Short mmCIF file of C-alpha atoms in Angstrom, two decimals:
data_model
loop_
_atom_site.label_atom_id
_atom_site.label_comp_id
_atom_site.label_asym_id
_atom_site.label_seq_id
_atom_site.Cartn_x
_atom_site.Cartn_y
_atom_site.Cartn_z
CA GLU A 1 274.76 -163.95 -153.55
CA GLY A 2 275.53 -163.27 -149.88
CA GLN A 3 277.21 -159.88 -150.48
CA MET A 4 274.95 -158.09 -147.99
CA SER A 5 275.52 -160.73 -145.28
CA PRO A 6 277.09 -159.58 -141.97
CA GLU A 7 279.13 -162.79 -142.01
CA GLN A 8 282.50 -162.54 -143.81
CA TRP A 9 282.48 -166.19 -144.87
CA GLN A 10 279.09 -165.80 -146.53
CA ARG A 11 280.34 -162.73 -148.51
CA THR A 12 283.44 -164.61 -149.57
CA TYR A 13 281.40 -167.66 -150.53
CA GLY A 14 278.98 -165.59 -152.46
CA ARG A 15 281.68 -163.83 -154.44
CA CYS A 16 283.56 -167.05 -155.32
CA SER A 17 280.79 -169.66 -155.64
CA GLY A 18 280.15 -168.92 -159.27
CA ASN A 19 283.69 -169.95 -160.37
CA GLU A 20 283.91 -172.89 -162.81
CA VAL A 21 286.58 -174.78 -164.68
CA TYR A 22 287.16 -173.88 -168.26
CA HIS A 23 289.72 -174.81 -170.94
CA ILE A 24 291.31 -173.09 -173.95
CA ARG A 25 294.26 -173.79 -176.12
CA LEU A 26 297.28 -171.63 -175.16
CA MET A 27 297.76 -170.23 -178.65
CA ASP A 28 294.11 -169.03 -178.71
CA SER A 29 294.24 -167.57 -175.24
CA LYS A 30 294.58 -163.95 -174.19
CA PHE A 31 295.01 -165.08 -170.59
CA PHE A 32 297.86 -167.55 -171.28
CA GLY A 33 299.15 -166.95 -174.82
CA GLU A 34 302.05 -164.79 -173.64
CA TYR A 35 303.42 -167.71 -171.53
CA ASP A 36 304.42 -169.95 -174.44
CA GLY A 37 307.88 -171.26 -173.54
CA LYS A 38 307.48 -170.29 -169.86
CA SER A 39 307.12 -172.78 -166.96
CA PHE A 40 303.71 -173.80 -165.69
CA THR A 41 304.39 -172.13 -162.30
CA TYR A 42 305.37 -168.87 -163.98
CA ALA A 43 302.27 -168.88 -166.20
CA SER A 44 299.98 -169.75 -163.29
CA PHE A 45 301.36 -167.12 -161.00
CA HIS A 46 301.46 -164.32 -163.49
CA ALA A 47 298.04 -165.06 -165.09
CA HIS A 48 296.48 -164.99 -161.59
CA LYS A 49 298.28 -161.76 -160.77
CA LYS A 50 297.33 -160.09 -164.08
CA TYR A 51 293.78 -161.44 -164.71
CA GLY A 52 292.68 -163.19 -161.51
CA VAL A 53 292.41 -166.55 -163.22
CA CYS A 54 293.67 -169.76 -161.64
CA LEU A 55 295.56 -172.03 -164.04
CA ILE A 56 295.20 -175.52 -162.55
CA GLY A 57 296.35 -177.90 -165.25
CA VAL A 58 297.38 -178.52 -168.87
CA LYS A 59 297.07 -181.25 -171.47
CA ARG A 60 299.58 -181.75 -174.20
CA GLU A 61 298.17 -182.11 -177.70
CA GLU A 62 299.55 -185.70 -178.08
CA ASN A 63 298.48 -186.80 -174.55
CA LYS A 64 295.09 -187.91 -173.32
CA SER A 65 295.84 -187.13 -169.64
CA ILE A 66 295.32 -183.80 -168.02
CA LEU A 67 298.29 -182.86 -165.79
CA LEU A 68 297.12 -181.06 -162.66
CA ASN A 69 299.76 -178.56 -161.35
CA PRO A 70 302.62 -180.15 -163.30
CA GLY A 71 305.15 -177.84 -161.61
CA PRO A 72 308.04 -175.71 -162.79
CA ARG A 73 309.50 -178.40 -165.08
CA HIS A 74 306.51 -178.33 -167.37
CA ILE A 75 307.28 -175.77 -170.16
CA MET A 76 304.10 -174.35 -171.72
CA ALA A 77 303.63 -174.98 -175.47
CA ALA A 78 301.32 -173.18 -177.88
CA THR A 79 299.36 -176.35 -178.50
CA ASP A 80 298.82 -177.11 -174.75
CA THR A 81 295.20 -177.00 -173.55
CA CYS A 82 295.04 -174.89 -170.42
CA TYR A 83 292.48 -175.68 -167.68
CA TYR A 84 291.65 -172.74 -165.37
CA ILE A 85 289.17 -171.62 -162.80
CA ASN A 86 287.39 -168.30 -163.35
CA ILE A 87 284.07 -166.62 -162.83
CA THR A 88 283.50 -166.68 -166.61
CA LYS A 89 285.13 -168.22 -169.66
CA GLU A 90 287.75 -166.20 -171.41
CA GLU A 91 285.59 -165.30 -174.30
CA ASN A 92 283.25 -163.43 -171.90
CA SER A 93 286.03 -161.49 -170.17
CA ALA A 94 285.99 -158.40 -172.42
CA PHE A 95 286.12 -156.01 -169.45
CA ILE A 96 289.42 -157.41 -168.19
CA PHE A 97 290.99 -157.13 -171.60
CA LYS A 98 289.71 -153.56 -171.98
CA GLN A 99 291.34 -152.59 -168.68
CA GLU A 100 294.56 -154.35 -169.85
CA GLU A 101 294.48 -152.45 -173.17
CA LYS A 102 294.24 -149.09 -171.25
CA HIS A 103 297.10 -150.09 -168.97
CA SER A 104 299.32 -151.06 -171.95
CA LYS A 105 298.62 -147.59 -173.49
CA GLY A 106 299.90 -145.94 -170.29
CA LEU A 107 296.45 -144.81 -169.18
CA ALA A 108 295.76 -144.80 -165.42
CA VAL A 109 293.72 -147.89 -164.51
CA SER A 110 292.97 -149.22 -161.09
CA GLY A 111 293.36 -152.95 -161.80
CA LEU A 112 291.00 -155.60 -160.55
CA TYR A 113 293.83 -157.58 -159.04
CA ASP A 114 296.40 -155.03 -158.12
CA ALA A 115 298.04 -155.76 -154.79
CA PRO A 116 298.95 -152.84 -152.44
CA SER A 117 302.55 -153.95 -152.52
CA ARG A 118 304.71 -156.13 -154.78
CA LEU A 119 306.26 -159.27 -153.31
CA PRO A 120 309.44 -159.99 -155.37
CA VAL A 121 309.97 -163.34 -153.61
CA GLN A 122 306.75 -164.70 -155.11
CA SER A 123 307.75 -163.62 -158.54
CA ILE A 124 311.22 -165.20 -158.15
CA ILE A 125 309.68 -168.49 -156.95
CA ALA A 126 307.18 -168.50 -159.74
CA SER A 127 309.84 -168.00 -162.38
CA MET A 128 311.81 -171.04 -161.28
#
């Protein structure tokens, strides 16, 4: 929607307006499973960089409250429920995972979310 508009804001809105909030348990997730034992900020930054998903909150298994952006002191656990924003739920993201599989096999892939340059400062901050 809006992709043919001459207005930049309408193209941006059209591209992003389909995003919704989804949830999945960390241990069941291809987006977040590798971040078990990592900080929330690290998981959020790297999942966005790798898959384009926006991790916004978590819920501990034993807790009824959802923690929105709990920060670097929150260490992700396998039983955490991850709340994230994406264009589609993880189960429908087969294309992204196929691209990742090619990349891990060393095949040339132009990633969906590759930045033209790496910013090591962001990575250092996210790992704190």
